[in-house]
mmCIF file of C-alpha atoms and ligand atoms in Angstrom:
data_model
loop_
_atom_site.group_PDB
_atom_site.id
_atom_site.type_symbol
_atom_site.label_atom_id
_atom_site.label_comp_id
_atom_site.label_asym_id
_atom_site.label_seq_id
_atom_site.Cartn_x
_atom_site.Cartn_y
_atom_site.Cartn_z
ATOM 1 C CA MET C 1 0.000 0.000 0.000
ATOM 2 C CA GLY C 2 1.039 3.609 0.064
ATOM 3 C CA ILE C 3 0.089 6.820 -1.612
ATOM 4 C CA ASN C 4 1.642 8.530 -4.606
ATOM 5 C CA LEU C 5 2.579 12.183 -4.978
ATOM 6 C CA GLY C 6 -0.382 14.141 -6.352
ATOM 7 C CA GLU C 7 -2.988 11.692 -5.020
ATOM 8 C CA GLU C 8 -5.593 12.753 -2.496
ATOM 9 C CA PHE C 9 -4.416 11.928 1.018
ATOM 10 C CA PRO C 10 -6.879 9.562 2.775
ATOM 11 C CA ASN C 11 -9.507 11.250 4.943
ATOM 12 C CA PHE C 12 -8.888 8.750 7.738
ATOM 13 C CA GLN C 13 -10.554 8.792 11.139
ATOM 14 C CA ALA C 14 -8.303 8.132 14.124
ATOM 15 C CA PRO C 15 -8.015 8.598 17.889
ATOM 16 C CA THR C 16 -5.524 11.306 18.883
ATOM 17 C CA THR C 17 -4.465 13.233 21.963
ATOM 18 C CA ILE C 18 -7.097 15.883 21.056
ATOM 19 C CA GLY C 19 -9.867 13.285 20.537
ATOM 20 C CA ASP C 20 -11.040 11.474 17.405
ATOM 21 C CA ILE C 21 -10.367 13.337 14.184
ATOM 22 C CA HIS C 22 -11.305 13.111 10.522
ATOM 23 C CA PHE C 23 -8.068 14.114 8.853
ATOM 24 C CA HIS C 24 -9.463 16.499 6.210
ATOM 25 C CA ASP C 25 -11.681 18.297 8.747
ATOM 26 C CA TRP C 26 -8.737 18.634 11.106
ATOM 27 C CA MET C 27 -6.638 20.135 8.271
ATOM 28 C CA GLY C 28 -9.218 22.709 7.282
ATOM 29 C CA LYS C 29 -7.691 25.044 4.705
ATOM 30 C CA SER C 30 -4.130 24.665 5.962
ATOM 31 C CA TRP C 31 -1.159 22.709 4.725
ATOM 32 C CA ALA C 32 -0.358 19.720 6.950
ATOM 33 C CA ILE C 33 2.591 17.606 7.924
ATOM 34 C CA LEU C 34 2.017 14.121 9.304
ATOM 35 C CA PHE C 35 5.106 12.430 10.697
ATOM 36 C CA SER C 36 5.209 8.950 12.185
ATOM 37 C CA HIS C 37 7.318 7.258 14.853
ATOM 38 C CA PRO C 38 8.144 3.700 15.822
ATOM 39 C CA ALA C 39 7.009 3.944 19.439
ATOM 40 C CA ASP C 40 6.529 6.156 22.517
ATOM 41 C CA PHE C 41 9.284 6.525 25.110
ATOM 42 C CA THR C 42 12.050 5.895 22.596
ATOM 43 C CA PRO C 43 15.128 8.118 22.420
ATOM 44 C CA VAL C 44 15.362 9.275 18.788
ATOM 45 C CA CYS C 45 11.606 9.918 18.623
ATOM 46 C CA THR C 46 11.843 12.066 21.749
ATOM 47 C CA THR C 47 14.505 14.259 20.128
ATOM 48 C CA GLU C 48 12.363 14.579 16.979
ATOM 49 C CA LEU C 49 9.098 15.501 18.707
ATOM 50 C CA GLY C 50 11.047 17.892 20.923
ATOM 51 C CA ARG C 51 12.544 19.664 17.904
ATOM 52 C CA VAL C 52 9.093 19.968 16.343
ATOM 53 C CA LEU C 53 7.811 21.551 19.571
ATOM 54 C CA LYS C 54 10.445 24.259 19.223
ATOM 55 C CA LEU C 55 9.668 24.772 15.525
ATOM 56 C CA ILE C 56 5.904 25.230 15.996
ATOM 57 C CA PRO C 57 6.116 29.024 15.382
ATOM 58 C CA GLU C 58 7.896 28.289 12.058
ATOM 59 C CA PHE C 59 5.172 25.841 10.975
ATOM 60 C CA LYS C 60 2.492 28.369 12.003
ATOM 61 C CA LYS C 61 4.186 31.121 9.953
ATOM 62 C CA ARG C 62 3.857 28.845 6.917
ATOM 63 C CA ASN C 63 0.206 27.908 7.650
ATOM 64 C CA VAL C 64 1.190 24.261 8.254
ATOM 65 C CA LYS C 65 -0.657 22.170 10.847
ATOM 66 C CA VAL C 66 1.441 19.466 12.491
ATOM 67 C CA ILE C 67 0.347 15.984 13.566
ATOM 68 C CA ALA C 68 2.451 13.047 14.778
ATOM 69 C CA LEU C 69 1.631 9.330 14.806
ATOM 70 C CA SER C 70 2.898 6.499 16.958
ATOM 71 C CA CYS C 71 1.431 3.029 17.490
ATOM 72 C CA ASP C 72 0.867 3.360 21.241
ATOM 73 C CA ASP C 73 -2.360 4.412 22.933
ATOM 74 C CA VAL C 74 -3.463 7.964 23.757
ATOM 75 C CA LYS C 75 -2.703 7.614 27.490
ATOM 76 C CA SER C 76 0.842 6.599 26.664
ATOM 77 C CA HIS C 77 1.143 9.553 24.233
ATOM 78 C CA ASN C 78 -0.030 11.956 26.939
ATOM 79 C CA ASP C 79 2.447 10.549 29.474
ATOM 80 C CA TRP C 80 5.273 10.652 26.924
ATOM 81 C CA SER C 81 4.404 14.269 25.990
ATOM 82 C CA LYS C 82 5.567 15.382 29.449
ATOM 83 C CA ASP C 83 9.004 13.845 28.843
ATOM 84 C CA ILE C 84 9.199 15.488 25.410
ATOM 85 C CA GLN C 85 8.378 18.912 26.863
ATOM 86 C CA ASP C 86 10.867 18.424 29.667
ATOM 87 C CA PHE C 87 13.574 17.320 27.213
ATOM 88 C CA SER C 88 12.948 20.262 24.884
ATOM 89 C CA GLY C 89 12.620 22.818 27.693
ATOM 90 C CA THR C 90 9.077 23.801 26.725
ATOM 91 C CA SER C 91 5.877 23.946 28.762
ATOM 92 C CA GLY C 92 2.146 24.593 28.507
ATOM 93 C CA ASN C 93 -0.326 22.666 26.388
ATOM 94 C CA PHE C 94 1.308 20.214 24.002
ATOM 95 C CA PRO C 95 0.744 22.164 20.766
ATOM 96 C CA TYR C 96 0.129 19.396 18.256
ATOM 97 C CA PRO C 97 -1.846 16.134 18.349
ATOM 98 C CA ILE C 98 -0.386 12.625 18.306
ATOM 99 C CA ILE C 99 -2.374 9.895 16.545
ATOM 100 C CA SER C 100 -2.707 6.480 18.173
ATOM 101 C CA ASP C 101 -2.519 3.532 15.749
ATOM 102 C CA PRO C 102 -2.316 0.418 17.945
ATOM 103 C CA LYS C 103 -3.496 -2.023 15.274
ATOM 104 C CA ARG C 104 -1.280 -0.424 12.573
ATOM 105 C CA ASP C 105 -4.349 0.261 10.399
ATOM 106 C CA LEU C 106 -2.986 3.619 9.291
ATOM 107 C CA ALA C 107 0.576 2.374 9.101
ATOM 108 C CA VAL C 108 -0.581 -0.276 6.606
ATOM 109 C CA GLN C 109 -2.853 2.105 4.664
ATOM 110 C CA LEU C 110 -0.118 4.722 4.300
ATOM 111 C CA GLY C 111 2.768 2.278 3.664
ATOM 112 C CA MET C 112 4.699 3.184 6.808
ATOM 113 C CA LEU C 113 5.602 -0.196 8.302
ATOM 114 C CA ASP C 114 9.233 -1.021 8.958
ATOM 115 C CA PRO C 115 9.572 -4.827 8.854
ATOM 116 C CA ALA C 116 13.040 -4.511 10.405
ATOM 117 C CA GLU C 117 11.687 -3.092 13.687
ATOM 118 C CA LYS C 118 9.249 -5.066 15.853
ATOM 119 C CA ASP C 119 7.581 -4.412 19.203
ATOM 120 C CA ALA C 120 7.572 -6.821 22.160
ATOM 121 C CA ALA C 121 4.613 -8.714 20.634
ATOM 122 C CA GLY C 122 6.476 -9.140 17.334
ATOM 123 C CA LEU C 123 4.338 -6.585 15.453
ATOM 124 C CA PRO C 124 6.242 -4.391 12.996
ATOM 125 C CA LEU C 125 6.635 -0.765 14.107
ATOM 126 C CA THR C 126 6.006 2.299 11.978
ATOM 127 C CA ALA C 127 9.027 3.783 10.274
ATOM 128 C CA ARG C 128 9.819 7.522 10.300
ATOM 129 C CA ALA C 129 7.512 8.670 7.521
ATOM 130 C CA VAL C 130 6.849 12.308 6.635
ATOM 131 C CA PHE C 131 3.863 13.349 4.532
ATOM 132 C CA ILE C 132 3.350 16.960 3.491
ATOM 133 C CA ILE C 133 -0.192 17.574 2.274
ATOM 134 C CA GLY C 134 -1.391 20.721 0.487
ATOM 135 C CA PRO C 135 -4.603 22.643 1.251
ATOM 136 C CA ASP C 136 -6.101 20.783 -1.742
ATOM 137 C CA LYS C 137 -5.582 17.580 0.379
ATOM 138 C CA LYS C 138 -3.136 16.163 -2.185
ATOM 139 C CA LEU C 139 0.172 14.604 -1.195
ATOM 140 C CA LYS C 140 3.019 17.003 -2.074
ATOM 141 C CA LEU C 141 6.019 15.193 -0.577
ATOM 142 C CA SER C 142 6.845 11.979 1.271
ATOM 143 C CA LEU C 143 9.971 10.735 3.020
ATOM 144 C CA LEU C 144 10.643 7.400 4.663
ATOM 145 C CA TYR C 145 13.503 6.891 7.116
ATOM 146 C CA PRO C 146 14.280 3.758 9.128
ATOM 147 C CA ALA C 147 13.790 3.798 12.900
ATOM 148 C CA THR C 148 17.516 4.128 13.508
ATOM 149 C CA THR C 149 17.922 7.437 11.607
ATOM 150 C CA GLY C 150 16.349 10.595 13.022
ATOM 151 C CA ARG C 151 15.073 13.245 10.632
ATOM 152 C CA ASN C 152 16.191 16.853 10.240
ATOM 153 C CA PHE C 153 13.195 19.141 10.712
ATOM 154 C CA ASP C 154 15.087 22.209 9.494
ATOM 155 C CA GLU C 155 15.292 20.404 6.149
ATOM 156 C CA ILE C 156 11.560 19.752 6.357
ATOM 157 C CA LEU C 157 10.892 23.486 6.808
ATOM 158 C CA ARG C 158 13.146 24.131 3.819
ATOM 159 C CA VAL C 159 11.173 21.750 1.612
ATOM 160 C CA ILE C 160 7.903 23.330 2.771
ATOM 161 C CA ASP C 161 9.264 26.697 1.609
ATOM 162 C CA SER C 162 10.122 25.157 -1.753
ATOM 163 C CA LEU C 163 6.721 23.425 -2.076
ATOM 164 C CA GLN C 164 4.839 26.617 -1.249
ATOM 165 C CA LEU C 165 6.913 28.705 -3.671
ATOM 166 C CA THR C 166 6.757 26.252 -6.557
ATOM 167 C CA ALA C 167 3.010 25.700 -6.068
ATOM 168 C CA THR C 168 2.371 29.128 -7.612
ATOM 169 C CA LYS C 169 5.527 30.226 -9.490
ATOM 170 C CA LYS C 170 7.075 28.667 -12.585
ATOM 171 C CA VAL C 171 10.363 27.854 -10.873
ATOM 172 C CA ALA C 172 12.089 24.898 -9.248
ATOM 173 C CA THR C 173 14.560 25.185 -6.374
ATOM 174 C CA PRO C 174 18.117 23.886 -6.836
ATOM 175 C CA GLU C 175 20.202 21.773 -4.458
ATOM 176 C CA GLY C 176 20.600 23.423 -1.065
ATOM 177 C CA TRP C 177 18.232 26.292 -1.924
ATOM 178 C CA VAL C 178 16.977 28.350 0.979
ATOM 179 C CA GLN C 179 14.370 31.135 1.115
ATOM 180 C CA GLY C 180 15.595 34.091 -0.964
ATOM 181 C CA GLY C 181 18.105 32.068 -3.010
ATOM 182 C CA LYS C 182 18.321 31.873 -6.805
ATOM 183 C CA CYS C 183 15.785 29.566 -8.470
ATOM 184 C CA MET C 184 15.750 27.655 -11.745
ATOM 185 C CA VAL C 185 13.238 28.474 -14.465
ATOM 186 C CA LEU C 186 11.051 25.418 -15.132
ATOM 187 C CA PRO C 187 12.105 23.497 -18.267
ATOM 188 C CA SER C 188 8.515 23.839 -19.569
ATOM 189 C CA VAL C 189 8.777 27.673 -19.755
ATOM 190 C CA LYS C 190 9.371 28.879 -23.314
ATOM 191 C CA GLN C 191 11.995 31.478 -24.219
ATOM 192 C CA ASP C 192 9.414 34.080 -25.284
ATOM 193 C CA GLU C 193 7.638 33.826 -21.895
ATOM 194 C CA LEU C 194 10.745 34.796 -19.920
ATOM 195 C CA PRO C 195 10.428 38.633 -19.935
ATOM 196 C CA THR C 196 6.828 38.538 -18.671
ATOM 197 C CA LEU C 197 7.301 35.790 -16.129
ATOM 198 C CA PHE C 198 10.706 36.903 -14.852
ATOM 199 C CA PRO C 199 11.012 40.682 -15.240
ATOM 200 C CA LYS C 200 14.105 40.695 -12.998
ATOM 201 C CA GLY C 201 15.939 38.716 -15.664
ATOM 202 C CA VAL C 202 17.167 35.199 -16.374
ATOM 203 C CA GLU C 203 20.820 34.166 -16.468
ATOM 204 C CA VAL C 204 21.712 31.178 -18.632
ATOM 205 C CA ARG C 205 24.795 29.187 -17.576
ATOM 206 C CA ALA C 206 26.655 27.987 -20.655
ATOM 207 C CA VAL C 207 27.460 24.253 -20.697
ATOM 208 C CA PRO C 208 29.459 22.063 -23.135
ATOM 209 C CA SER C 209 26.289 20.628 -24.700
ATOM 210 C CA GLY C 210 25.328 24.140 -25.858
ATOM 211 C CA LYS C 211 21.834 23.572 -24.447
ATOM 212 C CA SER C 212 20.239 26.499 -22.573
ATOM 213 C CA TYR C 213 18.607 24.614 -19.730
ATOM 214 C CA LEU C 214 20.476 26.001 -16.709
ATOM 215 C CA ARG C 215 18.324 29.127 -16.381
ATOM 216 C CA PHE C 216 18.746 30.944 -13.057
ATOM 217 C CA THR C 217 16.449 33.716 -11.832
ATOM 218 C CA GLU C 218 15.885 35.680 -8.634
ATOM 219 C CA GLN C 219 13.292 34.103 -6.358
ATOM 220 C CA PRO C 220 9.959 35.428 -7.651
HETATM 221 C C1 BEZ E 1 14.241 5.524 18.787
HETATM 222 O O1 BEZ E 1 13.334 6.332 18.678
HETATM 223 O O2 BEZ E 1 15.271 5.818 19.403
HETATM 224 C C2 BEZ E 1 14.149 4.147 18.182
HETATM 225 C C3 BEZ E 1 12.931 3.503 18.100
HETATM 226 C C4 BEZ E 1 12.868 2.227 17.533
HETATM 227 C C5 BEZ E 1 14.040 1.623 17.062
HETATM 228 C C6 BEZ E 1 15.239 2.307 17.110
HETATM 229 C C7 BEZ E 1 15.310 3.568 17.690
#
């Protein structure tokens, strides 16, 4: 199972730390990021959820709602949340929900199982999946890391910036791009469209093939 880029993300119903949700209703008109974890009270997961706690203002600035998922039950999530807040030096209400998926229904539906990692009962755990979903409820990006490799949420903010920019402008972002950096004109843009679309100019990098495909422009 799994879901392809551009497909509608399932409107699943699930228990979470803020009660049962229907995913699309919970999203409203926002972007969303759903990120999964192997299990509660595990070290790498604690560092990841803690980093996300600190980045909540950055997600809010980008109109992105955040939701985590781990197989354990809601009581366990609530108990674990206190450790995560303590570890990350934050306090107050835990600012994003955590989905409970004890039977792995969602993990199977969304293609998140890691057969290499099992719980005490021998059930496979969820891997470290990331899904970024647009306000149109379509999947814009997915990542899948094994349990033993923690993610970098600064990179995830960077890709959100790229997704939001390229959703409306005819550019793509090159390797290592960050907000404000030079962008590449999309290969589908024709030469005669350049002055209208990119009034600040387009710089073509000459290459041995003689082809004019490396077209840089200021971030629109
Ligand atoms: C962790 O979060 O540290 C972890 C969880 C499952 C397997 C390996 C590491």
